[in-house]
Every structure is written in structure tokens, then in C-alpha cells.
Amino acid sequence: LNVIDMLLIQLKDNDWSSHFQKCSIKDCVDSALQEYCFRSNERELITVLGVKDFIIIGNKNLVVHIIFNLLRNALTVIRTENKGTITIWTTERDHELCLHFSDNAKGISDLDLPYI
């Protein structure tokens, strides 16, 4: 449903700013974790550490889709490597609020790192 909603937004018009609104980052994370189609035992690989809520200006469906992509990519590597976990948390520093998503399965090669 998330993908369908995004496609409908794209077909509707090219004025993306009209689709941006205030949304809760915690709500986006919670929705992604509730709606993602986990394979057996995959949800147990994810730890959410104190996601402090903050408001962003964006599109909830798109943010949830980004989290879906991060989950899919990390879980694919975890399955391939047969090891790893995912951690999601937030930080605040110098009035900067950040959502962090990390996995410890394989890592990014040193050659690819500058492009990310």
C-alpha cells in the first residue's frame, strides 16, 4: 500500500511541496516496523533504542518507504552473511535531530564509502 500511495502522489502532480507536512519521526519508524513484511525471525534482529520523537517536514509515506529500503538492504546482507543485527535510534546535538539506522552484518567497502 505504501508503494501504491507513492505512485499515486507522483501521478497526481509535480508540486511535491504540496505533499509535505509535519510528521512524527517516531510514527514513521513505528509504521515501517509494523507494516514491513518480515520473514520468519527477522523482526527479532532489530533493536529500537530510545527513539526520541521529533517532527519533520516531509511525506510520511516516503519516509516509511526509505526505512523499508534500509530494512530490505540490511536484512538481505544479514541473510547472505548469516550474521548481523539492526539498530535504530535518534540523537540530538547542537539543535540537530538525527535518525540513525545501523547494521553490523558486513559493512560498506572502503571503495564505495566515499560515494555514500
C-alpha atoms as one frame of an Amber mdcrd trajectory, in Angstrom:
protein
   0.000   0.000   0.000   2.895   2.322   0.738   4.287   1.916  -2.786   0.844
   2.466  -4.313   0.399   5.661  -2.283   3.771   6.939  -3.521   2.910   6.178
  -7.144  -0.400   7.989  -6.804   1.383  11.024  -5.390   3.758  11.033  -8.370
   0.887  10.778 -10.848  -1.151  13.487  -9.145   1.131  16.437  -9.908   4.698
  17.643  -9.886   4.296  20.001  -6.924   5.963  17.890  -4.236   5.829  20.695
  -1.682   2.054  20.299  -1.530   2.599  16.751  -0.241   4.925  17.763   2.581
   3.532  18.196   6.043   4.570  17.867   9.648   5.073  14.247  10.618   6.443
  12.415  13.625   9.708  10.546  13.077   8.705   8.028  15.756   5.415   7.437
  13.959   7.329   6.847  10.712   9.656   4.308  12.380   6.773   2.577  14.180
   4.709   2.401  10.985   7.605   0.994   8.994   8.255  -1.718  11.582   4.561
  -2.609  11.786   3.950  -2.640   8.030   7.176  -4.249   6.752   6.740  -7.859
   5.596   9.387  -9.549   7.712  10.438 -13.117   7.026  10.468 -15.524   9.918
  12.540 -14.282  12.892  13.753 -11.144  11.066  11.912  -8.691  13.338  13.870
 -10.105  16.277  17.088  -8.834  14.653  16.006  -5.206  15.101  16.568  -3.153
  18.238  14.988   0.264  18.619  16.929   2.248  21.217  15.064   5.197  22.644
  13.717   6.822  19.524  13.002  10.299  20.856  10.185  11.755  18.834  10.664
  14.872  16.754   8.740  16.473  13.946   9.989  16.624  10.365   8.556  18.338
   7.322   8.121  15.620   4.753   5.857  12.924   3.467   5.223  10.068   5.881
   4.757   7.537   3.064   8.096   8.452   1.531   9.927   8.331   4.875   8.392
   4.922   5.626   9.471   3.781   2.159  13.054   4.916   2.859  13.027   2.898
   6.095  11.636  -0.087   4.158  14.584   0.181   1.739  17.083   0.355   4.603
  15.463  -2.683   6.232  15.396  -4.657   2.986  19.030  -3.887   2.173  20.277
  -4.670   5.682  18.222  -7.862   6.040  19.413  -9.102   2.637  23.053  -8.746
   3.708  22.324 -10.257   7.132  20.795 -13.310   5.413  23.730 -13.547   2.981
  26.349 -13.235   5.716  24.305 -15.335   8.147  25.058 -12.783  10.887  24.165
  -9.295  11.995  21.589  -7.113  13.680  19.952  -3.747  13.023  19.792  -0.849
  15.474  17.602   2.244  15.106  17.964   5.296  17.374  17.815   9.071  17.464
  20.251  11.704  18.694  20.159  15.411  19.368  23.263  17.594  19.223  23.573
  21.343  18.788  19.878  21.616  17.853  20.312  18.915  15.215  17.947  15.943
  15.449  19.010  12.757  13.673  17.527   9.350  12.997  20.212   6.641  12.851
  19.930   3.233  11.214  22.824   0.810  11.528  23.518  -2.823  10.837  26.622
  -4.807  11.719  26.458  -7.540   9.084  29.184  -6.768   6.571  29.809  -3.068
   6.212  30.422  -0.927   3.176  33.614  -1.485   1.230  36.261   1.235   1.545
  35.967   1.835  -2.228  32.217   2.500  -2.037  32.210   4.520   1.178  33.130
   7.913  -0.405  30.035   7.689  -2.639  27.542   7.220   0.180
